[in-house]
The first five atom37 places (N, CA, C, CB, O) and aatype in JSON, in Angstrom:
{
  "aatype": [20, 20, 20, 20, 20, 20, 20, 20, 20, 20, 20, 20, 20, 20, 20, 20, 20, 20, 20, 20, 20, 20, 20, 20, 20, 20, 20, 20, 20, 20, 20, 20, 20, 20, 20, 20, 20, 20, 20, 20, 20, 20, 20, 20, 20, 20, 20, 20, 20, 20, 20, 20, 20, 20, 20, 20, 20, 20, 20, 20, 20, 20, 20, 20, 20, 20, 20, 20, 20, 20, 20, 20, 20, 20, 20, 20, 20, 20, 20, 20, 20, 20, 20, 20, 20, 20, 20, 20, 20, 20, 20, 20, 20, 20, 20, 20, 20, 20, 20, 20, 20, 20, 20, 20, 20, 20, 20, 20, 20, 20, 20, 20, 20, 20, 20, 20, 20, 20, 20, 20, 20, 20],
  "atom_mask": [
    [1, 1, 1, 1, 1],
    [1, 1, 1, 1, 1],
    [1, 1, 1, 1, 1],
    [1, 1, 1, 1, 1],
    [1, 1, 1, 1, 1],
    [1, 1, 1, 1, 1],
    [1, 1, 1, 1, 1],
    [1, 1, 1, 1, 1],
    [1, 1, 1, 1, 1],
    [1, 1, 1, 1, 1],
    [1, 1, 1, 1, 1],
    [1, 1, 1, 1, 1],
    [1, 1, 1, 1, 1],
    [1, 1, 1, 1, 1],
    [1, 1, 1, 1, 1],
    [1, 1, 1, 1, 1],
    [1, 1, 1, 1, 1],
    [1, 1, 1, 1, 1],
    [1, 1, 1, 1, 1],
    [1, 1, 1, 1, 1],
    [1, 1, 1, 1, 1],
    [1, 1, 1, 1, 1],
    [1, 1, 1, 1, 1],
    [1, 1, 1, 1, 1],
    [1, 1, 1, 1, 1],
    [1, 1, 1, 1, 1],
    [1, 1, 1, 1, 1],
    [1, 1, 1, 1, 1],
    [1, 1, 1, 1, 1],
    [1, 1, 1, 1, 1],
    [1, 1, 1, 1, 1],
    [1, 1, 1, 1, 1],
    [1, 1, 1, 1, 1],
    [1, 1, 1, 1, 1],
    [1, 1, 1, 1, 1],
    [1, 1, 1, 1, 1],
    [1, 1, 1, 1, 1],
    [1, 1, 1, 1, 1],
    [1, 1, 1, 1, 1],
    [1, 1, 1, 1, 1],
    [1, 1, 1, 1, 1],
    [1, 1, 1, 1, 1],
    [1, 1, 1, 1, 1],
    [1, 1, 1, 1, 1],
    [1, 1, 1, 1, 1],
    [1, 1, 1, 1, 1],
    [1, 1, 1, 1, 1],
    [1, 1, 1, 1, 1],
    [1, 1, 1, 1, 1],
    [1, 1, 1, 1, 1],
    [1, 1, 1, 1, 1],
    [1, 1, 1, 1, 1],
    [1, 1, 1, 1, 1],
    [1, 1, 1, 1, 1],
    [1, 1, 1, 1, 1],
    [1, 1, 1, 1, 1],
    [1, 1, 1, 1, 1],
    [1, 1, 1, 1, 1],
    [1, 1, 1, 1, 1],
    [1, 1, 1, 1, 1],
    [1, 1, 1, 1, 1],
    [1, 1, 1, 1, 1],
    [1, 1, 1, 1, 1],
    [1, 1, 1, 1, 1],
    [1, 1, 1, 1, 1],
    [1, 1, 1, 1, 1],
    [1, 1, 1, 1, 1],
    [1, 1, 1, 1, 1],
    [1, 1, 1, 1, 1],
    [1, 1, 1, 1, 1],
    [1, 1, 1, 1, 1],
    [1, 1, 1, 1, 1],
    [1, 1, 1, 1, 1],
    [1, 1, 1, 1, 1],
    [1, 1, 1, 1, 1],
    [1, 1, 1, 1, 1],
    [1, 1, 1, 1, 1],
    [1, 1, 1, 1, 1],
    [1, 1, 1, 1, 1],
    [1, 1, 1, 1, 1],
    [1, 1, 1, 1, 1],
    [1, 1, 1, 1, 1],
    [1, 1, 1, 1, 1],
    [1, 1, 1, 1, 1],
    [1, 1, 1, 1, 1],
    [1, 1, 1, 1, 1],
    [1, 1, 1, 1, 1],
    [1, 1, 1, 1, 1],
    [1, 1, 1, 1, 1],
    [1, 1, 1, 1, 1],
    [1, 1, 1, 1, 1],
    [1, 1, 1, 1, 1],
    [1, 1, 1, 1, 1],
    [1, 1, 1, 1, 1],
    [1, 1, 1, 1, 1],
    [1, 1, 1, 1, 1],
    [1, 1, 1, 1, 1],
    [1, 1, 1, 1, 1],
    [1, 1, 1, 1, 1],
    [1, 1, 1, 1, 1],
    [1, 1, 1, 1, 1],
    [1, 1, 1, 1, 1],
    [1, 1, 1, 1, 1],
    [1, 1, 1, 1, 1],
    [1, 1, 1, 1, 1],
    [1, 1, 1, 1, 1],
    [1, 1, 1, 1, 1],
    [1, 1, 1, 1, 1],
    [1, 1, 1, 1, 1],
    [1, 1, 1, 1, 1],
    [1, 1, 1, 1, 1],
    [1, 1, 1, 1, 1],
    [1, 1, 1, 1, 1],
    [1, 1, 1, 1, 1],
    [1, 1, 1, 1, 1],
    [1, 1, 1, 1, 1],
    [1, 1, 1, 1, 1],
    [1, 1, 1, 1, 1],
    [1, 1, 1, 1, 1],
    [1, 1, 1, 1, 1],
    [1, 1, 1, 1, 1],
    [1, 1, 1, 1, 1]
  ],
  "atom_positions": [
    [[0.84, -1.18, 0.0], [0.0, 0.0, 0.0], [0.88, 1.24, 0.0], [-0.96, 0.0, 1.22], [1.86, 1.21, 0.75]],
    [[0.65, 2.46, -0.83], [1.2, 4.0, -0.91], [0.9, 4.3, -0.09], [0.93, 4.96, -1.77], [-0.12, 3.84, 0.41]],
    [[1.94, 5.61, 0.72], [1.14, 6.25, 1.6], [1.15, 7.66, 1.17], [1.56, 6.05, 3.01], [2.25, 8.22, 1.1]],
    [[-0.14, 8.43, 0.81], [0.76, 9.98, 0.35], [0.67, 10.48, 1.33], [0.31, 11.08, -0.78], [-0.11, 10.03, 2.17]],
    [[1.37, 11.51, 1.54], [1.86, 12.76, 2.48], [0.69, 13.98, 2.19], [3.66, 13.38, 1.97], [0.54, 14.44, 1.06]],
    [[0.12, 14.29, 3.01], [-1.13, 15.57, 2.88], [0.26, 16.61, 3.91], [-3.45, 15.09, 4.05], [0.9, 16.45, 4.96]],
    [[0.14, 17.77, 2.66], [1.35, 18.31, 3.32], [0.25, 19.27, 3.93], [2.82, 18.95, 2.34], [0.96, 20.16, 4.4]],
    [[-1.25, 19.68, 4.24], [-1.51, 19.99, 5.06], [-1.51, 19.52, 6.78], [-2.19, 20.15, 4.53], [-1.46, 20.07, 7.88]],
    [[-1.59, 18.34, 6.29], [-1.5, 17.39, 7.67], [-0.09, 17.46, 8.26], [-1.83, 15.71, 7.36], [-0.03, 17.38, 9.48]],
    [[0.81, 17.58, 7.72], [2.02, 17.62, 8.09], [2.11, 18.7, 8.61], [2.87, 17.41, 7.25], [2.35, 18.66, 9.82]],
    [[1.97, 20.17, 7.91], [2.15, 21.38, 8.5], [1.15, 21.44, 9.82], [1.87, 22.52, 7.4], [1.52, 22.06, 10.82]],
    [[-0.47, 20.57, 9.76], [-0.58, 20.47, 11.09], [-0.03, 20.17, 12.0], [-1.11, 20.1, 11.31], [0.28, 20.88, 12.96]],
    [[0.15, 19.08, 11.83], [1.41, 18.35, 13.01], [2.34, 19.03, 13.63], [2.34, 17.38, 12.45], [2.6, 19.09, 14.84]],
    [[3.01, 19.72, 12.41], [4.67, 20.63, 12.79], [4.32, 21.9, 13.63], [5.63, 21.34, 11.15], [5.14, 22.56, 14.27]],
    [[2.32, 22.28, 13.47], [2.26, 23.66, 14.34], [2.03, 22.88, 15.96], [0.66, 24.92, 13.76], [2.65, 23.18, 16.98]],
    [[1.1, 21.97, 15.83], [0.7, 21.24, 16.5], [1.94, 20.61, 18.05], [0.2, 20.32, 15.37], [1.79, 20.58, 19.27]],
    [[3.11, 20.2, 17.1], [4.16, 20.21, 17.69], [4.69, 20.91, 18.71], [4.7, 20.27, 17.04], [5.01, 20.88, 19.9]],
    [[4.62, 21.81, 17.36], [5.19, 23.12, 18.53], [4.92, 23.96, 19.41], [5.55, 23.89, 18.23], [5.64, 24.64, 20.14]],
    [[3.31, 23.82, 19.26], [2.86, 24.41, 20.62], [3.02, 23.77, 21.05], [1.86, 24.85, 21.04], [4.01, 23.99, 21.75]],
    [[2.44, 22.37, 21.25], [2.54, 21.3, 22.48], [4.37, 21.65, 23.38], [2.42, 19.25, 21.53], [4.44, 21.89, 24.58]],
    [[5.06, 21.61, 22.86], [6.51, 21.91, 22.94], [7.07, 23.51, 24.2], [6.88, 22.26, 21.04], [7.94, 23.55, 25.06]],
    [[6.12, 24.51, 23.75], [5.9, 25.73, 24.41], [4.67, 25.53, 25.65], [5.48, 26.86, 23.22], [4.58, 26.27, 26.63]],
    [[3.91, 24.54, 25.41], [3.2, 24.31, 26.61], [3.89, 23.38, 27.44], [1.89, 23.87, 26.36], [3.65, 23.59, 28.63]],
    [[4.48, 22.63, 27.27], [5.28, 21.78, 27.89], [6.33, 22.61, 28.56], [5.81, 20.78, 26.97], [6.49, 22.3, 29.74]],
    [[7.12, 23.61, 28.1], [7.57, 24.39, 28.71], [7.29, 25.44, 29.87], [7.83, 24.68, 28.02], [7.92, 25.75, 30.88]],
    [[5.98, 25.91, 29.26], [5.36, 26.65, 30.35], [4.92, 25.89, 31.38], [4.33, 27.38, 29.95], [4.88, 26.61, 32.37]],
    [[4.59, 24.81, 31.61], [3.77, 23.43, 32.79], [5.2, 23.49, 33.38], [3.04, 21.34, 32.02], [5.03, 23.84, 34.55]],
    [[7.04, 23.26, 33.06], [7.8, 23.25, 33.25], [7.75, 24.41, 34.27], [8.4, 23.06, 32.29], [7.55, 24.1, 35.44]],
    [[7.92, 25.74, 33.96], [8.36, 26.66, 34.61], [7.6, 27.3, 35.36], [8.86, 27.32, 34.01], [7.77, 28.42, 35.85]],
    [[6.56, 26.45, 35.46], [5.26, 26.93, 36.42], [5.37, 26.12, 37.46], [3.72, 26.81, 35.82], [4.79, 26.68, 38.39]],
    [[5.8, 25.11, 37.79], [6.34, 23.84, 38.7], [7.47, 24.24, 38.89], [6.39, 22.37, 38.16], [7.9, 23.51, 39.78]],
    [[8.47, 25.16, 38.51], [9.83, 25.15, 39.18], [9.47, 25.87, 39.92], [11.08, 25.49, 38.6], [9.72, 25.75, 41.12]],
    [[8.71, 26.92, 39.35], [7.84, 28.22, 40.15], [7.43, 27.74, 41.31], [6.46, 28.82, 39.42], [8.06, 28.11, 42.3]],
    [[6.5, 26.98, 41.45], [6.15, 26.68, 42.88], [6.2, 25.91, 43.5], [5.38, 26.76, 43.18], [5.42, 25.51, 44.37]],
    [[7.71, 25.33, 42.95], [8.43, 24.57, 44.08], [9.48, 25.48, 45.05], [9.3, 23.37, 43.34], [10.18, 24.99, 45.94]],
    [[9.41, 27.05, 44.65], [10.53, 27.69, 45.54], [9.8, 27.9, 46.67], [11.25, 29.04, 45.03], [8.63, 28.2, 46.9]],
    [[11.08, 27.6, 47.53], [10.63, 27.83, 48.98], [9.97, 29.38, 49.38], [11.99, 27.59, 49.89], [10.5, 30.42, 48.99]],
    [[8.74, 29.37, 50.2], [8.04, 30.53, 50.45], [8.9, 31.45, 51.42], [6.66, 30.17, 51.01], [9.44, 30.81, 52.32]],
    [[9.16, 33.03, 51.42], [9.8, 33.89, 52.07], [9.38, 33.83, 53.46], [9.68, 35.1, 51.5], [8.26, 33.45, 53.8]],
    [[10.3, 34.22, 54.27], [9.65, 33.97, 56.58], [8.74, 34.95, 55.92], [10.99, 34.77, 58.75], [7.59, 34.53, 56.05]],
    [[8.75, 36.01, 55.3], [7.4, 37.15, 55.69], [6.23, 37.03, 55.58], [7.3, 38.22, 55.09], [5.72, 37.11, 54.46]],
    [[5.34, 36.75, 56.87], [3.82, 36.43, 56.42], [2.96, 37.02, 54.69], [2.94, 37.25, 57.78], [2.29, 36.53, 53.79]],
    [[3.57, 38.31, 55.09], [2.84, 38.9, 53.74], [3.15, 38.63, 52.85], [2.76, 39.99, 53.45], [2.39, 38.26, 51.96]],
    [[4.54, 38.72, 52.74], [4.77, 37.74, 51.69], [4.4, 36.27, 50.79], [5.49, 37.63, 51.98], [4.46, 36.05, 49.58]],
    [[4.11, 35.62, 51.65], [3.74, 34.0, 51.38], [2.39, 34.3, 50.87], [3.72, 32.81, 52.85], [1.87, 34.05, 49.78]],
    [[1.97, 34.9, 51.89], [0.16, 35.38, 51.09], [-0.24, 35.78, 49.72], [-0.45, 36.69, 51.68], [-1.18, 35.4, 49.02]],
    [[0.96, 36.88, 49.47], [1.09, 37.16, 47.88], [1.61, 35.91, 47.36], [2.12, 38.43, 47.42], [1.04, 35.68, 46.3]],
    [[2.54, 34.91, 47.69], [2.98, 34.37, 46.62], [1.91, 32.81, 46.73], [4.82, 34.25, 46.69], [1.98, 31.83, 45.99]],
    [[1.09, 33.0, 47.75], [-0.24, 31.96, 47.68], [-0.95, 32.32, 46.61], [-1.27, 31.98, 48.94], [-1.37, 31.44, 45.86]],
    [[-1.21, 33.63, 46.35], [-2.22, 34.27, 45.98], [-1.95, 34.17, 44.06], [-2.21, 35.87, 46.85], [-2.7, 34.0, 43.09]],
    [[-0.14, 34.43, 44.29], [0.17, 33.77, 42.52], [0.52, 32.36, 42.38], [1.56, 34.51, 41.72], [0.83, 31.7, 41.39]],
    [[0.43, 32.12, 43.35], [0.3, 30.24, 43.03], [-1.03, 29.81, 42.29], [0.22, 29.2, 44.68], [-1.15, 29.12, 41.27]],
    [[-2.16, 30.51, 43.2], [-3.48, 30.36, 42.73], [-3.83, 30.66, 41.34], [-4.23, 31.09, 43.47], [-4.9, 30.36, 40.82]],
    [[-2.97, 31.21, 40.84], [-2.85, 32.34, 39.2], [-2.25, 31.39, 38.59], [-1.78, 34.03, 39.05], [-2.33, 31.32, 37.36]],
    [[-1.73, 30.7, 39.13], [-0.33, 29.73, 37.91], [-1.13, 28.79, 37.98], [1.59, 29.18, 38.4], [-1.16, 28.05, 37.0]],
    [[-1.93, 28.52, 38.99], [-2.46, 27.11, 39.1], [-3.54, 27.0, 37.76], [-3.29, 26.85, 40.75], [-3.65, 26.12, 36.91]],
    [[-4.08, 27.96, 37.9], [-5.2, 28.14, 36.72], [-4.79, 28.3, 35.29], [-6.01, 29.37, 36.96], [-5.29, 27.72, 34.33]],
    [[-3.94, 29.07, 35.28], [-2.57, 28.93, 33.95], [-2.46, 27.15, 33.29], [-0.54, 29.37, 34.95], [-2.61, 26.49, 32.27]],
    [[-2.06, 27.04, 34.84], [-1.51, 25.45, 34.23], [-2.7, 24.36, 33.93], [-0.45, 24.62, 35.5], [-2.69, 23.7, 32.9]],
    [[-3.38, 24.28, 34.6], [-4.95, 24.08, 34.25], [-5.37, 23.99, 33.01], [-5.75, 25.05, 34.69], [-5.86, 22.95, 32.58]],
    [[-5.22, 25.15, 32.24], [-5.47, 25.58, 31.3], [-4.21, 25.28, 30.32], [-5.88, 26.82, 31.57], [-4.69, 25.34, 29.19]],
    [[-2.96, 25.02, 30.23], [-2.42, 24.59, 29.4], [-2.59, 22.84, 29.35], [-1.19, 25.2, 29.54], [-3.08, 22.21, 28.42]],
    [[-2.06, 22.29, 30.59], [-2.53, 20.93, 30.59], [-3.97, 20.45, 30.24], [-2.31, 20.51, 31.79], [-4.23, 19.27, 30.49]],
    [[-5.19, 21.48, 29.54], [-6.04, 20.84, 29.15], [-5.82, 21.08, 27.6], [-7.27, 21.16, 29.81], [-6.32, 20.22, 26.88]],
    [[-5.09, 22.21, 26.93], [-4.6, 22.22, 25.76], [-3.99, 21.24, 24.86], [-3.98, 22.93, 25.87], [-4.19, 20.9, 23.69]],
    [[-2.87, 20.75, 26.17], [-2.42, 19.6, 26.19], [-2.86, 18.52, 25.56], [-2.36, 19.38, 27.12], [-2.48, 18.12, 24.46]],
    [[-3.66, 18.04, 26.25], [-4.56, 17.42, 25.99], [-5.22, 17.02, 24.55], [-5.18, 17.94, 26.65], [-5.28, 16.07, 23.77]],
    [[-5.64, 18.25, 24.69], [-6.59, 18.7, 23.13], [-5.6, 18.62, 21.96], [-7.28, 20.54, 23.09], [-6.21, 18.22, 20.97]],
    [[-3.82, 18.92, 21.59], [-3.13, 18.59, 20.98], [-2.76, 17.07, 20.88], [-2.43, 19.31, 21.23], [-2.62, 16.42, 19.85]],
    [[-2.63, 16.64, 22.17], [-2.39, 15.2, 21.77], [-3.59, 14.06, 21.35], [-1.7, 14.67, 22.94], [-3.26, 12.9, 21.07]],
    [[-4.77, 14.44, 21.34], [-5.9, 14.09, 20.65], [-5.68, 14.31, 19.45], [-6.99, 14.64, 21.0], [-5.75, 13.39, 18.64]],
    [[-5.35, 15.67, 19.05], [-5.42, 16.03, 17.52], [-3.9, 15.4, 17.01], [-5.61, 17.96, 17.22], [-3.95, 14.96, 15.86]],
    [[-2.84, 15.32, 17.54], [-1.84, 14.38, 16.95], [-2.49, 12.84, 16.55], [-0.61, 14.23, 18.08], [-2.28, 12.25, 15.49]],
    [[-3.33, 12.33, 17.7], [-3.83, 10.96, 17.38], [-4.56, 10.88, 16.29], [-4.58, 10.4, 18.34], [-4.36, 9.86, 15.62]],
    [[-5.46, 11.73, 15.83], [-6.31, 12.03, 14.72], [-5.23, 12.07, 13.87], [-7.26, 13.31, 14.75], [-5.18, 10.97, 13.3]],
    [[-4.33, 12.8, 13.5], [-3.66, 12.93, 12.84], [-3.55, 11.5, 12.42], [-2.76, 13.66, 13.26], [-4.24, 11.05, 11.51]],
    [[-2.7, 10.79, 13.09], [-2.07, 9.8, 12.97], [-3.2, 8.16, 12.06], [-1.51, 9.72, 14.66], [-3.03, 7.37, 11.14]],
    [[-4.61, 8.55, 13.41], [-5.34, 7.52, 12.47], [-5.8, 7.61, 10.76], [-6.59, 7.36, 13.18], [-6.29, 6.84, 9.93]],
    [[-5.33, 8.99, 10.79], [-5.88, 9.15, 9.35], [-7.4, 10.4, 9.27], [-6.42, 7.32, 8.85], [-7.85, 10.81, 8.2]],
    [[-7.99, 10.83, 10.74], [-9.55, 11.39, 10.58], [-9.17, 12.67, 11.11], [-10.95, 10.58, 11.48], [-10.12, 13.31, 11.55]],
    [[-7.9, 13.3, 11.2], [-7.75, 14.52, 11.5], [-8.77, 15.32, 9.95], [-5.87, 14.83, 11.72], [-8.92, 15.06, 8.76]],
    [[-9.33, 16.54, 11.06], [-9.71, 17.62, 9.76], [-11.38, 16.67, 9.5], [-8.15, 17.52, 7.89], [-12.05, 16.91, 8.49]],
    [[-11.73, 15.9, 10.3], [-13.65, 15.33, 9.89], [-13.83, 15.98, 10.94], [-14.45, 13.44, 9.88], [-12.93, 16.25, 11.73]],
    [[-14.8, 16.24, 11.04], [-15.79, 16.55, 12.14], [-16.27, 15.62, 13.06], [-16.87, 17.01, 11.64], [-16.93, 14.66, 12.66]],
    [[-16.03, 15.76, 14.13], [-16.65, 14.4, 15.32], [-18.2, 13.94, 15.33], [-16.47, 14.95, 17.05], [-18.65, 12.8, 15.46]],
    [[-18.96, 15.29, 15.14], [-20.05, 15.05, 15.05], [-20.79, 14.67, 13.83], [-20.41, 15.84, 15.52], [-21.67, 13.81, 13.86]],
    [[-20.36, 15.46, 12.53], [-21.33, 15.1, 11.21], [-20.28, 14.29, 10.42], [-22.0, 16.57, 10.22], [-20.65, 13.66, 9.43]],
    [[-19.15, 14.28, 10.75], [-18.33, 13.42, 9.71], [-17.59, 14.53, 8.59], [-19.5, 12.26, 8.82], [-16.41, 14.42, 8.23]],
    [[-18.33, 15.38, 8.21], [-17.73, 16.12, 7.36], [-16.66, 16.96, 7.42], [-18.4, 16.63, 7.01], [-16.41, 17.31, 8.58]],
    [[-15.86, 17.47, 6.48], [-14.72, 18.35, 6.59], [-14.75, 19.25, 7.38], [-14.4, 18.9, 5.61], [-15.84, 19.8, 7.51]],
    [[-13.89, 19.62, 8.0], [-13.71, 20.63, 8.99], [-12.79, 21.79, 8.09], [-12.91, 19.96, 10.46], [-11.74, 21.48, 7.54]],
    [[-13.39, 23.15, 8.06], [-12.77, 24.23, 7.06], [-11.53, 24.34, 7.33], [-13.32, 25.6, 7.09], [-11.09, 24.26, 8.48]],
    [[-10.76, 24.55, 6.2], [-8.88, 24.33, 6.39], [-8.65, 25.96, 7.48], [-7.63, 24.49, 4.09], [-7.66, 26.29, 8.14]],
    [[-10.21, 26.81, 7.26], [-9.38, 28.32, 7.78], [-9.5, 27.93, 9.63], [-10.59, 30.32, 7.16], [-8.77, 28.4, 10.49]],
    [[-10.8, 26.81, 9.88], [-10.95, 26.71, 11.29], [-9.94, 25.99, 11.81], [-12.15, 26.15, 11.7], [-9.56, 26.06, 12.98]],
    [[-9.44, 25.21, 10.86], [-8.01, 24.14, 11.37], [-6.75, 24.93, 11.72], [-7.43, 23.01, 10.03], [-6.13, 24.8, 12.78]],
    [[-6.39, 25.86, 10.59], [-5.71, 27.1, 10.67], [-6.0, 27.71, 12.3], [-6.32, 28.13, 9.39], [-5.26, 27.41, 13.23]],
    [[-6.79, 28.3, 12.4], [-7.19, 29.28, 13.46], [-6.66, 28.41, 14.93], [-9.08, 29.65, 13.38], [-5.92, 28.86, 15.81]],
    [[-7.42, 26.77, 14.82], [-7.89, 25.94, 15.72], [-7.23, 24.78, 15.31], [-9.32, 25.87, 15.82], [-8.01, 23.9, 14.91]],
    [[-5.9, 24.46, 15.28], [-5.41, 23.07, 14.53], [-6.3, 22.14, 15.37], [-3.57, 22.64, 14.65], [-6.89, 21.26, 14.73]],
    [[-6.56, 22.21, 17.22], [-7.54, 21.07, 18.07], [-8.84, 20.69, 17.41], [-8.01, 21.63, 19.56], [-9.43, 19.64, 17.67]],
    [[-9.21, 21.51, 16.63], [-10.76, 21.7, 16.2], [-11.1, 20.02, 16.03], [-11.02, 22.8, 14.5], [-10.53, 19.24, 15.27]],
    [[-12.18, 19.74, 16.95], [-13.03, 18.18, 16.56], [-14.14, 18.58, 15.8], [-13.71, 17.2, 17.96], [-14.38, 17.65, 15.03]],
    [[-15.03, 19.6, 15.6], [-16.16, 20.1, 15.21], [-16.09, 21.24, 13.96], [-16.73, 20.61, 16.43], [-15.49, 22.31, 13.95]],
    [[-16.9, 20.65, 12.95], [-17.53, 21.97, 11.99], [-17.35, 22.43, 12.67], [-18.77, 22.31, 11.38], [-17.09, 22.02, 13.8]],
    [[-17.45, 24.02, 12.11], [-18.09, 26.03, 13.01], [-19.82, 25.31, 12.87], [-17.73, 28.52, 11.29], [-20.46, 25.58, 13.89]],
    [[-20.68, 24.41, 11.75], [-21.98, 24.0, 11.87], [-22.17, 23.55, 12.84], [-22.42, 23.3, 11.11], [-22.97, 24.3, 13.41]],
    [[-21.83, 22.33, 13.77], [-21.84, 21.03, 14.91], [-21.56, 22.28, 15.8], [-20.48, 19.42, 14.86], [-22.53, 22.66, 16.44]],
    [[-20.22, 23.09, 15.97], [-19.64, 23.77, 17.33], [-20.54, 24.59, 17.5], [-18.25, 24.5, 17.37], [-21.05, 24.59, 18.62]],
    [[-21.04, 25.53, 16.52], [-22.67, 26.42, 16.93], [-23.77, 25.63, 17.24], [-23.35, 27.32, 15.68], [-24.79, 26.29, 17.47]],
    [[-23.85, 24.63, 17.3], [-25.08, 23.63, 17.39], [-25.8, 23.72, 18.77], [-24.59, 22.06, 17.18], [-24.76, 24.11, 19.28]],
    [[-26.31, 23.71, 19.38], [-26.69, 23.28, 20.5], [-26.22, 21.98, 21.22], [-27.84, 23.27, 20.35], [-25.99, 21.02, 20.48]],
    [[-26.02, 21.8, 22.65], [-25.38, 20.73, 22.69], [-26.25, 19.22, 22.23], [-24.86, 20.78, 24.07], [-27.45, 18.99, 22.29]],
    [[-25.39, 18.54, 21.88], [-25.97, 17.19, 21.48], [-26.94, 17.14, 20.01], [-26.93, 16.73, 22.8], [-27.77, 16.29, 19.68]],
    [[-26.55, 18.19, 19.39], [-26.86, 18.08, 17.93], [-26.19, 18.44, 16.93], [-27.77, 18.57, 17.65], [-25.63, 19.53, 16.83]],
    [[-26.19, 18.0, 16.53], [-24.57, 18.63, 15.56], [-25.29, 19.18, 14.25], [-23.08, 17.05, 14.94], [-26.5, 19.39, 14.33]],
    [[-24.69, 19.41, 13.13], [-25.2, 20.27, 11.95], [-26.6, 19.01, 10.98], [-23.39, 20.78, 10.74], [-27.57, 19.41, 10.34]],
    [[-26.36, 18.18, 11.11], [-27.31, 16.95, 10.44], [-28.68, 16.68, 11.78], [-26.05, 15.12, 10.18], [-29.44, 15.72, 11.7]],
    [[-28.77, 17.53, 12.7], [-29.82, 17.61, 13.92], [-30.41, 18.58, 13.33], [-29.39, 17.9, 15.5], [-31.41, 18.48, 12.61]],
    [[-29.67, 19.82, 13.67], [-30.2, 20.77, 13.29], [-31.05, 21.28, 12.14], [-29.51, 21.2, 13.37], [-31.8, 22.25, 12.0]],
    [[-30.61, 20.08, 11.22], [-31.74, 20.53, 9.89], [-33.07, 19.89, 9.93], [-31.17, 20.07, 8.36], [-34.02, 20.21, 9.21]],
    [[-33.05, 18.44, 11.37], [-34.45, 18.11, 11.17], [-35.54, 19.07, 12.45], [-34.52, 16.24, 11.36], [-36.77, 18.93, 12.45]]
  ]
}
């Protein structure tokens, strides 16, 4: 069996990559972050509780990115990157662009939940 190369898929991957790569970094330096030991000054510790609480949500939020890239690498990989989860159909090259994670049409993602663009028309 051939395999061709979709050099869109590839350039997904390679952006795909590289964020994952810069988020991995940031999860990095957000954990060195608050592994330093807290200052004797009460007030101090309070502020740096208070940006722990800030990083925590940061990191939160990249480790669910995370996430969402290494899903879209797997897609990649089976071959269904760029369908839509819900109707099956193409997912627009500009939303992949914008959104390389994108599982959903912009039709299915405006949908209401639990109907995707083939609901919505009945």
């Amino acid at each position: 069996m051939i395999t061709v190369r979709d050099p869109s898929r590839d350039d997904a991957r390679q952006r795909l990559l590289a964020r994952l790569a810069e988020l991995d970094a940031r999860v990095d330096d957000i954990e060195a972050e608050q592994r330093q030991p807290l200052d004797d000054d009460f007030a101090e510790q309070a502020v740096a509780r208070e940006d722990d609480e800030a990083l925590d949500g940061v990191e939160r939020a990249a480790l669910a990115e995370i996430a969402q890239i290494r899903q879209a690498l797997a897609r990649i990989d089976a071959g269904d990157y760029g369908l839509c989860a819900a109707c099956g159909q193409p997912i627009a090259p500009a939303r992949l662009a914008a959104q390389p994670a994108a599982t959903r049409c912009i039709a299915c993602a405006d949908a209401p939940a639990g109907r995707g663009a083939a609901g919505r028309a009945a």
